[in-house]
Tab-separated table of C-alpha atoms in Angstrom:
chain	number	residue	atom	x	y	z
A	1	MET	CA	15.822	31.969	-35.231
A	2	ALA	CA	12.069	31.643	-34.973
A	3	SER	CA	10.821	30.763	-31.563
A	4	THR	CA	8.666	27.683	-31.248
A	5	PRO	CA	5.586	28.264	-29.163
A	6	THR	CA	5.133	25.554	-26.576
A	7	THR	CA	2.022	24.722	-24.615
A	8	ALA	CA	2.370	23.133	-21.212
A	9	PRO	CA	-0.002	20.164	-21.020
A	10	LEU	CA	-3.048	20.589	-18.797
A	11	ASN	CA	-2.186	19.577	-15.215
A	12	GLY	CA	1.211	18.501	-16.496
A	13	VAL	CA	-0.329	15.236	-17.686
A	14	LYS	CA	1.103	13.640	-20.835
A	15	LEU	CA	-2.250	12.660	-22.301
A	16	GLU	CA	-0.640	11.788	-25.608
A	17	THR	CA	1.382	9.006	-23.981
A	18	VAL	CA	-1.677	7.661	-22.187
A	19	GLY	CA	-3.560	7.763	-25.505
A	20	GLU	CA	-0.779	5.863	-27.264
A	21	LEU	CA	-0.935	3.152	-24.609
A	22	ALA	CA	-4.719	2.918	-24.888
A	23	SER	CA	-4.406	2.699	-28.665
A	24	ALA	CA	-1.779	-0.047	-28.441
A	25	ILE	CA	-4.054	-2.005	-26.092
A	26	ARG	CA	-7.024	-1.598	-28.445
A	27	ASP	CA	-4.846	-3.196	-31.162
A	28	ASP	CA	-3.517	-5.933	-28.896
A	29	GLY	CA	-5.467	-6.655	-25.716
A	30	ASP	CA	-2.562	-8.622	-24.230
A	31	LYS	CA	-0.712	-5.340	-23.745
A	32	ALA	CA	-3.163	-4.504	-20.948
A	33	ASP	CA	-1.819	-7.363	-18.831
A	34	THR	CA	0.810	-6.047	-16.452
A	35	THR	CA	2.697	-7.576	-13.551
A	36	TRP	CA	4.136	-5.457	-10.756
A	37	SER	CA	6.448	-6.458	-7.968
A	38	ALA	CA	8.206	-5.478	-4.763
A	39	SER	CA	10.953	-7.237	-2.848
A	40	VAL	CA	11.014	-6.828	0.908
A	41	THR	CA	14.029	-7.342	3.137
A	42	TRP	CA	13.594	-7.678	6.880
A	43	ASP	CA	16.134	-5.679	8.887
A	44	GLU	CA	15.495	-6.275	12.595
A	45	GLY	CA	12.617	-6.001	15.033
A	46	PHE	CA	9.673	-4.664	13.055
A	47	ARG	CA	11.834	-2.786	10.579
A	48	SER	CA	11.949	-3.763	6.926
A	49	GLN	CA	12.251	-2.180	3.518
A	50	ALA	CA	10.474	-2.726	0.248
A	51	GLN	CA	12.608	-2.430	-2.868
A	52	ILE	CA	10.700	-1.384	-5.985
A	53	ARG	CA	12.673	-1.218	-9.220
A	54	GLU	CA	15.632	1.132	-8.782
A	55	PHE	CA	13.965	3.538	-6.360
A	56	ALA	CA	14.936	4.260	-2.766
A	57	PRO	CA	13.291	1.533	-0.662
A	58	LEU	CA	10.062	2.132	1.234
A	59	THR	CA	11.150	1.760	4.835
A	60	SER	CA	8.680	0.349	7.314
A	61	ASP	CA	8.393	0.119	11.080
A	62	GLU	CA	5.749	0.080	13.795
A	63	PRO	CA	4.945	2.696	16.453
A	64	GLU	CA	6.529	2.142	19.869
A	65	GLY	CA	3.180	1.180	21.415
A	66	LEU	CA	3.042	-1.745	18.997
A	67	GLY	CA	6.609	-2.828	19.807
A	68	GLY	CA	8.406	-1.008	17.007
A	69	ASP	CA	11.059	1.697	16.927
A	70	ASP	CA	8.779	4.195	15.168
A	71	THR	CA	11.300	5.044	12.455
A	72	ALA	CA	8.874	4.891	9.491
A	73	PRO	CA	5.190	4.536	8.571
A	74	ASN	CA	3.787	1.100	9.224
A	75	PRO	CA	2.409	-1.182	6.492
A	76	VAL	CA	-1.268	-0.375	7.044
A	77	GLU	CA	-0.454	3.325	6.783
A	78	GLN	CA	1.557	2.707	3.610
A	79	LEU	CA	-1.502	0.992	2.163
A	80	LEU	CA	-3.635	4.088	2.781
A	81	GLY	CA	-0.928	6.263	1.242
A	82	ALA	CA	-0.894	4.041	-1.845
A	83	PHE	CA	-4.670	4.424	-2.155
A	84	GLY	CA	-4.512	8.216	-1.966
A	85	ASN	CA	-1.646	8.312	-4.457
A	86	CYS	CA	-3.684	6.100	-6.799
A	87	LEU	CA	-6.693	8.404	-6.618
A	88	ALA	CA	-4.411	11.369	-7.349
A	89	VAL	CA	-3.303	9.712	-10.605
A	90	GLY	CA	-6.927	9.003	-11.457
A	91	TYR	CA	-7.932	12.613	-10.875
A	92	ALA	CA	-5.006	13.986	-12.845
A	93	ALA	CA	-5.614	11.653	-15.794
A	94	ASN	CA	-9.387	12.000	-15.996
A	95	ALA	CA	-9.460	15.735	-15.274
A	96	SER	CA	-6.963	16.307	-18.078
A	97	ALA	CA	-8.966	14.134	-20.481
A	98	ALA	CA	-12.070	16.171	-19.607
A	99	GLY	CA	-10.285	19.508	-20.006
A	100	ILE	CA	-10.539	20.299	-16.301
A	101	GLU	CA	-7.707	22.233	-14.696
A	102	ILE	CA	-6.769	21.091	-11.198
A	103	ARG	CA	-5.594	24.038	-9.122
A	104	ASP	CA	-5.067	21.989	-6.022
A	105	LEU	CA	-5.850	18.456	-4.897
A	106	LYS	CA	-5.565	16.930	-1.458
A	107	ILE	CA	-6.829	13.496	-0.538
A	108	ASP	CA	-7.308	12.390	3.075
A	109	VAL	CA	-7.552	8.656	3.651
A	110	GLU	CA	-8.351	6.876	6.890
A	111	GLY	CA	-9.231	3.360	7.892
A	112	ASP	CA	-10.361	1.410	10.949
A	113	LEU	CA	-8.608	-1.741	12.009
A	114	ASN	CA	-9.088	-3.985	15.013
A	115	LEU	CA	-5.822	-5.365	16.412
A	116	GLN	CA	-7.230	-8.469	18.121
A	117	THR	CA	-6.698	-10.921	15.284
A	118	PHE	CA	-3.181	-9.747	14.508
A	119	LEU	CA	-2.290	-10.058	18.196
A	120	GLY	CA	-3.737	-13.575	18.415
A	121	LEU	CA	-6.563	-12.546	20.790
A	122	ASP	CA	-10.244	-13.266	20.339
A	123	GLY	CA	-11.544	-11.179	17.546
A	124	SER	CA	-13.675	-11.049	14.464
A	125	GLY	CA	-11.065	-13.009	12.620
A	126	ASN	CA	-10.522	-9.975	10.434
A	127	ALA	CA	-7.023	-8.588	10.902
A	128	GLY	CA	-7.506	-6.090	8.071
A	129	TYR	CA	-9.291	-2.823	7.561
A	130	GLU	CA	-12.986	-2.915	8.401
A	131	GLY	CA	-13.651	0.226	6.419
A	132	ILE	CA	-11.727	2.897	4.557
A	133	ARG	CA	-12.932	6.479	4.087
A	134	VAL	CA	-11.543	9.052	1.689
A	135	LYS	CA	-12.216	12.777	1.517
A	136	VAL	CA	-11.154	14.487	-1.691
A	137	HIS	CA	-10.438	18.220	-1.609
A	138	LEU	CA	-10.419	19.420	-5.200
A	139	ASP	CA	-9.852	23.065	-6.088
A	140	THR	CA	-10.974	23.768	-9.643
A	141	ASP	CA	-13.049	26.172	-11.731
A	142	ALA	CA	-14.991	23.321	-13.332
A	143	SER	CA	-18.769	23.131	-12.868
A	144	ASP	CA	-20.271	21.045	-10.099
A	145	ASP	CA	-21.655	18.667	-12.709
A	146	ALA	CA	-18.263	18.216	-14.356
A	147	VAL	CA	-16.632	17.637	-10.975
A	148	ALA	CA	-19.289	15.121	-9.936
A	149	LYS	CA	-18.798	13.198	-13.183
A	150	LEU	CA	-15.016	13.315	-12.788
A	151	HIS	CA	-15.306	12.065	-9.222
A	152	GLU	CA	-17.563	9.186	-10.224
A	153	THR	CA	-15.134	8.089	-12.936
A	154	VAL	CA	-12.078	8.277	-10.674
A	155	ALA	CA	-13.688	6.512	-7.716
A	156	GLY	CA	-15.020	3.791	-10.031
A	157	THR	CA	-11.793	2.977	-11.865
A	158	SER	CA	-9.076	3.174	-9.213
A	159	PRO	CA	-6.735	0.164	-9.350
A	160	VAL	CA	-5.952	0.363	-5.634
A	161	GLY	CA	-9.609	1.155	-4.845
A	162	HIS	CA	-10.800	-1.937	-6.708
A	163	THR	CA	-8.088	-4.036	-5.070
A	164	LEU	CA	-9.348	-2.954	-1.649
A	165	SER	CA	-13.065	-3.221	-2.307
A	166	ARG	CA	-12.924	-6.649	-3.977
A	167	PRO	CA	-11.621	-9.955	-2.634
A	168	VAL	CA	-8.263	-10.589	-4.303
A	169	PRO	CA	-6.874	-14.136	-4.496
A	170	VAL	CA	-3.689	-14.001	-2.425
A	171	GLU	CA	-1.156	-16.846	-2.265
A	172	VAL	CA	1.621	-16.710	0.308
A	173	GLU	CA	4.133	-19.539	-0.030
A	174	LEU	CA	7.383	-20.513	1.600
A	175	ALA	CA	10.035	-20.594	-1.115
B	1	MET	CA	30.981	-1.443	39.559
B	2	ALA	CA	29.293	-4.729	38.743
B	3	SER	CA	28.451	-5.174	35.117
B	4	THR	CA	24.849	-5.862	34.293
B	5	PRO	CA	24.399	-8.696	31.847
B	6	THR	CA	22.042	-7.735	29.040
B	7	THR	CA	20.282	-9.996	26.631
B	8	ALA	CA	19.398	-8.701	23.225
B	9	PRO	CA	15.797	-9.658	22.484
B	10	LEU	CA	15.310	-12.420	19.915
B	11	ASN	CA	15.175	-10.940	16.405
B	12	GLY	CA	15.314	-7.499	18.023
B	13	VAL	CA	11.579	-7.742	18.734
B	14	LYS	CA	10.255	-6.080	21.899
B	15	LEU	CA	7.905	-8.895	22.816
B	16	GLU	CA	7.277	-7.366	26.233
B	17	THR	CA	5.729	-4.280	24.634
B	18	VAL	CA	3.545	-6.407	22.367
B	19	GLY	CA	2.503	-8.450	25.411
B	20	GLU	CA	1.599	-5.303	27.350
B	21	LEU	CA	-0.603	-4.149	24.485
B	22	ALA	CA	-2.293	-7.550	24.262
B	23	SER	CA	-2.874	-7.508	28.004
B	24	ALA	CA	-4.356	-4.009	27.888
B	25	ILE	CA	-6.723	-5.122	25.114
B	26	ARG	CA	-7.777	-8.192	27.100
B	27	ASP	CA	-8.755	-5.803	29.923
B	28	ASP	CA	-10.464	-3.323	27.611
B	29	GLY	CA	-11.467	-4.551	24.173
B	30	ASP	CA	-11.968	-0.996	22.897
B	31	LYS	CA	-8.207	-0.556	22.940
B	32	ALA	CA	-8.009	-2.898	19.935
B	33	ASP	CA	-9.850	-0.373	17.761
B	34	THR	CA	-7.345	1.723	15.855
B	35	THR	CA	-7.660	4.285	13.095
B	36	TRP	CA	-4.814	5.011	10.694
B	37	SER	CA	-4.495	7.768	8.142
B	38	ALA	CA	-2.517	9.267	5.289
B	39	SER	CA	-2.853	12.625	3.601
B	40	VAL	CA	-1.978	12.847	-0.065
B	41	THR	CA	-1.021	15.991	-1.941
B	42	TRP	CA	-1.017	16.048	-5.727
B	43	ASP	CA	2.028	17.753	-7.209
B	44	GLU	CA	1.708	17.732	-11.007
B	45	GLY	CA	1.184	15.193	-13.756
B	46	PHE	CA	1.035	11.786	-12.067
B	47	ARG	CA	3.275	12.836	-9.189
B	48	SER	CA	1.947	13.017	-5.649
B	49	GLN	CA	3.098	12.386	-2.112
B	50	ALA	CA	1.500	10.694	0.860
B	51	GLN	CA	2.189	12.267	4.230
B	52	ILE	CA	2.030	9.845	7.156
B	53	ARG	CA	2.502	11.310	10.614
B	54	GLU	CA	5.835	13.160	10.752
B	55	PHE	CA	7.724	10.896	8.361
B	56	ALA	CA	9.202	11.809	4.995
B	57	PRO	CA	6.348	11.534	2.479
B	58	LEU	CA	5.919	8.499	0.235
B	59	THR	CA	6.435	9.948	-3.206
B	60	SER	CA	4.532	8.454	-6.095
B	61	ASP	CA	4.699	8.587	-9.882
B	62	GLU	CA	4.006	6.405	-12.902
B	63	PRO	CA	6.447	4.867	-15.408
B	64	GLU	CA	6.973	6.827	-18.621
B	65	GLY	CA	5.014	4.278	-20.656
B	66	LEU	CA	1.977	5.089	-18.532
B	67	GLY	CA	2.438	8.847	-18.978
B	68	GLY	CA	4.423	9.555	-15.826
B	69	ASP	CA	7.902	10.924	-15.173
B	70	ASP	CA	9.102	7.704	-13.513
B	71	THR	CA	10.481	9.445	-10.430
B	72	ALA	CA	9.050	7.039	-7.838
B	73	PRO	CA	7.220	3.722	-7.425
B	74	ASN	CA	3.610	3.821	-8.536
B	75	PRO	CA	0.658	3.228	-6.212
B	76	VAL	CA	0.072	-0.413	-7.157
B	77	GLU	CA	3.741	-1.140	-6.489
B	78	GLN	CA	3.528	0.679	-3.147
B	79	LEU	CA	0.613	-1.589	-2.264
B	80	LEU	CA	2.739	-4.698	-2.871
B	81	GLY	CA	5.548	-3.183	-0.815
B	82	ALA	CA	3.121	-2.550	2.050
B	83	PHE	CA	2.012	-6.197	1.908
B	84	GLY	CA	5.578	-7.490	2.056
B	85	ASN	CA	6.429	-5.131	4.891
B	86	CYS	CA	3.330	-6.328	6.768
B	87	LEU	CA	4.322	-9.979	6.390
B	88	ALA	CA	7.814	-9.104	7.658
B	89	VAL	CA	6.286	-7.712	10.870
B	90	GLY	CA	4.162	-10.829	11.200
B	91	TYR	CA	7.170	-13.106	10.792
B	92	ALA	CA	9.282	-11.126	13.242
B	93	ALA	CA	6.539	-11.029	15.876
B	94	ASN	CA	5.399	-14.644	15.622
B	95	ALA	CA	8.878	-16.102	15.224
B	96	SER	CA	10.002	-14.296	18.363
B	97	ALA	CA	6.947	-15.474	20.296
B	98	ALA	CA	7.739	-19.037	19.206
B	99	GLY	CA	11.424	-18.755	20.114
B	100	ILE	CA	12.525	-18.970	16.477
B	101	GLU	CA	15.563	-16.996	15.414
B	102	ILE	CA	15.329	-15.388	11.991
B	103	ARG	CA	18.731	-15.276	10.345
B	104	ASP	CA	17.465	-13.737	7.170
B	105	LEU	CA	14.082	-12.984	5.666
B	106	LYS	CA	13.225	-11.835	2.158
B	107	ILE	CA	9.712	-11.584	0.810
B	108	ASP	CA	8.976	-11.276	-2.913
B	109	VAL	CA	5.534	-9.989	-3.832
B	110	GLU	CA	4.020	-9.749	-7.292
B	111	GLY	CA	0.590	-9.091	-8.689
B	112	ASP	CA	-1.255	-9.109	-12.017
B	113	LEU	CA	-3.336	-6.169	-13.109
B	114	ASN	CA	-5.196	-5.487	-16.330
B	115	LEU	CA	-5.046	-1.839	-17.401
B	116	GLN	CA	-8.207	-1.770	-19.540
B	117	THR	CA	-10.631	-0.574	-16.875
B	118	PHE	CA	-8.313	2.137	-15.554
B	119	LEU	CA	-7.797	3.387	-19.105
B	120	GLY	CA	-11.532	3.453	-19.817
B	121	LEU	CA	-11.370	0.663	-22.420
B	122	ASP	CA	-13.500	-2.443	-22.503
B	123	GLY	CA	-12.396	-4.730	-19.770
B	124	SER	CA	-13.478	-6.994	-16.981
B	125	GLY	CA	-14.532	-3.982	-14.982
B	126	ASN	CA	-11.822	-4.858	-12.486
B	127	ALA	CA	-9.155	-2.148	-12.379
B	128	GLY	CA	-7.422	-3.802	-9.443
B	129	TYR	CA	-5.147	-6.769	-8.891
B	130	GLU	CA	-6.537	-10.044	-10.198
B	131	GLY	CA	-4.156	-12.046	-8.068
B	132	ILE	CA	-1.212	-11.480	-5.752
B	133	ARG	CA	1.552	-14.026	-5.135
B	134	VAL	CA	4.129	-13.976	-2.372
B	135	LYS	CA	7.270	-16.055	-1.969
B	136	VAL	CA	8.826	-16.025	1.468
B	137	HIS	CA	12.540	-16.817	1.792
B	138	LEU	CA	13.183	-17.579	5.452
B	139	ASP	CA	16.624	-18.539	6.716
B	140	THR	CA	16.382	-20.161	10.140
B	141	ASP	CA	17.532	-23.165	12.166
B	142	ALA	CA	13.973	-23.966	13.229
B	143	SER	CA	12.448	-27.319	12.290
B	144	ASP	CA	10.315	-27.647	9.181
B	145	ASP	CA	7.272	-28.206	11.385
B	146	ALA	CA	7.932	-25.068	13.399
B	147	VAL	CA	8.455	-23.050	10.224
B	148	ALA	CA	5.268	-24.413	8.647
B	149	LYS	CA	3.286	-23.484	11.750
B	150	LEU	CA	4.876	-20.041	11.846
B	151	HIS	CA	4.076	-19.505	8.197
B	152	GLU	CA	0.444	-20.541	8.648
B	153	THR	CA	0.012	-18.120	11.545
B	154	VAL	CA	1.638	-15.196	9.719
B	155	ALA	CA	-0.216	-15.736	6.443
B	156	GLY	CA	-3.500	-16.085	8.318
B	157	THR	CA	-3.250	-12.963	10.475
B	158	SER	CA	-1.708	-10.331	8.222
B	159	PRO	CA	-3.603	-7.019	8.408
B	160	VAL	CA	-2.640	-6.069	4.840
B	161	GLY	CA	-3.202	-9.650	3.661
B	162	HIS	CA	-6.727	-9.707	5.091
B	163	THR	CA	-7.417	-6.263	3.644
B	164	LEU	CA	-6.455	-7.540	0.201
B	165	SER	CA	-8.207	-10.909	0.351
B	166	ARG	CA	-11.507	-9.575	1.724
B	167	PRO	CA	-13.868	-6.974	0.282
B	168	VAL	CA	-13.390	-3.785	2.313
B	169	PRO	CA	-16.140	-1.152	2.371
B	170	VAL	CA	-14.551	1.889	0.746
B	171	GLU	CA	-16.173	5.344	0.675
B	172	VAL	CA	-14.664	8.049	-1.511
B	173	GLU	CA	-16.349	11.440	-1.100
B	174	LEU	CA	-15.797	14.933	-2.386
B	175	ALA	CA	-15.225	17.154	0.651
């Protein structure tokens, strides 16, 4: 029996699938419109869990100093984690498309938040992050120019990054 | 031995701890300034994990149609989960402060996102959410007026909600 040579895709990214999706969207722009969802159930105190499709729920709590039981990351930490995870997808996808091998990738995200508004004290009126900083540690053999171009593309097309840096219309209604 | 009567706190929320924090911030405004962080490690393909303090990492992937292995929620779903979890904390805290018992609380979050910009196709240039909608299902004996007031407070002071609805300065740098 002849053996079939197989080639592992660069960075393990299935570029062919991404290309098929892009092609389908070029043929029918409506296919680019997606809706995502999460369903959160409150448990007790500051503990809750977010159910997303069939996956294990994302459990949430607050540190003890904020009145929680400190059993899980809190929501503003989860948000930073989501941003880093989003940038990781962007790096993997765009590096693979550019023929760049990623040996290692670590992304540190941090953000500053003033608690006064959340706590109902005098404040700026901004309960959210005042600024978010990301440091990307990319280990690769690619040239500095190629890495700089990759970085620019990733930072400029991140779905979570754009969501954070632009004002998103948010409606919160009682059902 | 005399038994000591104990009262479980309303909704399991440690209001005293929250009050102590608020009091400390009134005495020293600098105590309201907090910094949060997450550290993301890329695994392979579109899989990564966000480490937050000592907790089990938030694993991330993309659906198969987007080129992933579909082993975990994707980053834009995680973002919605974080928002719902944040609103749950807001409801628990403000309901308890107002003497409102929460019997049950479920929060459904969904958002619309156009994939064209992320995929490098022609698009609006917005890779992020174009709109996010939340439906809050609150089971309580409180009056409609009390619930409406509670809802207004929670929706207006959510750290993740403000982060989403306002433009946040975001810096992404190569280390």
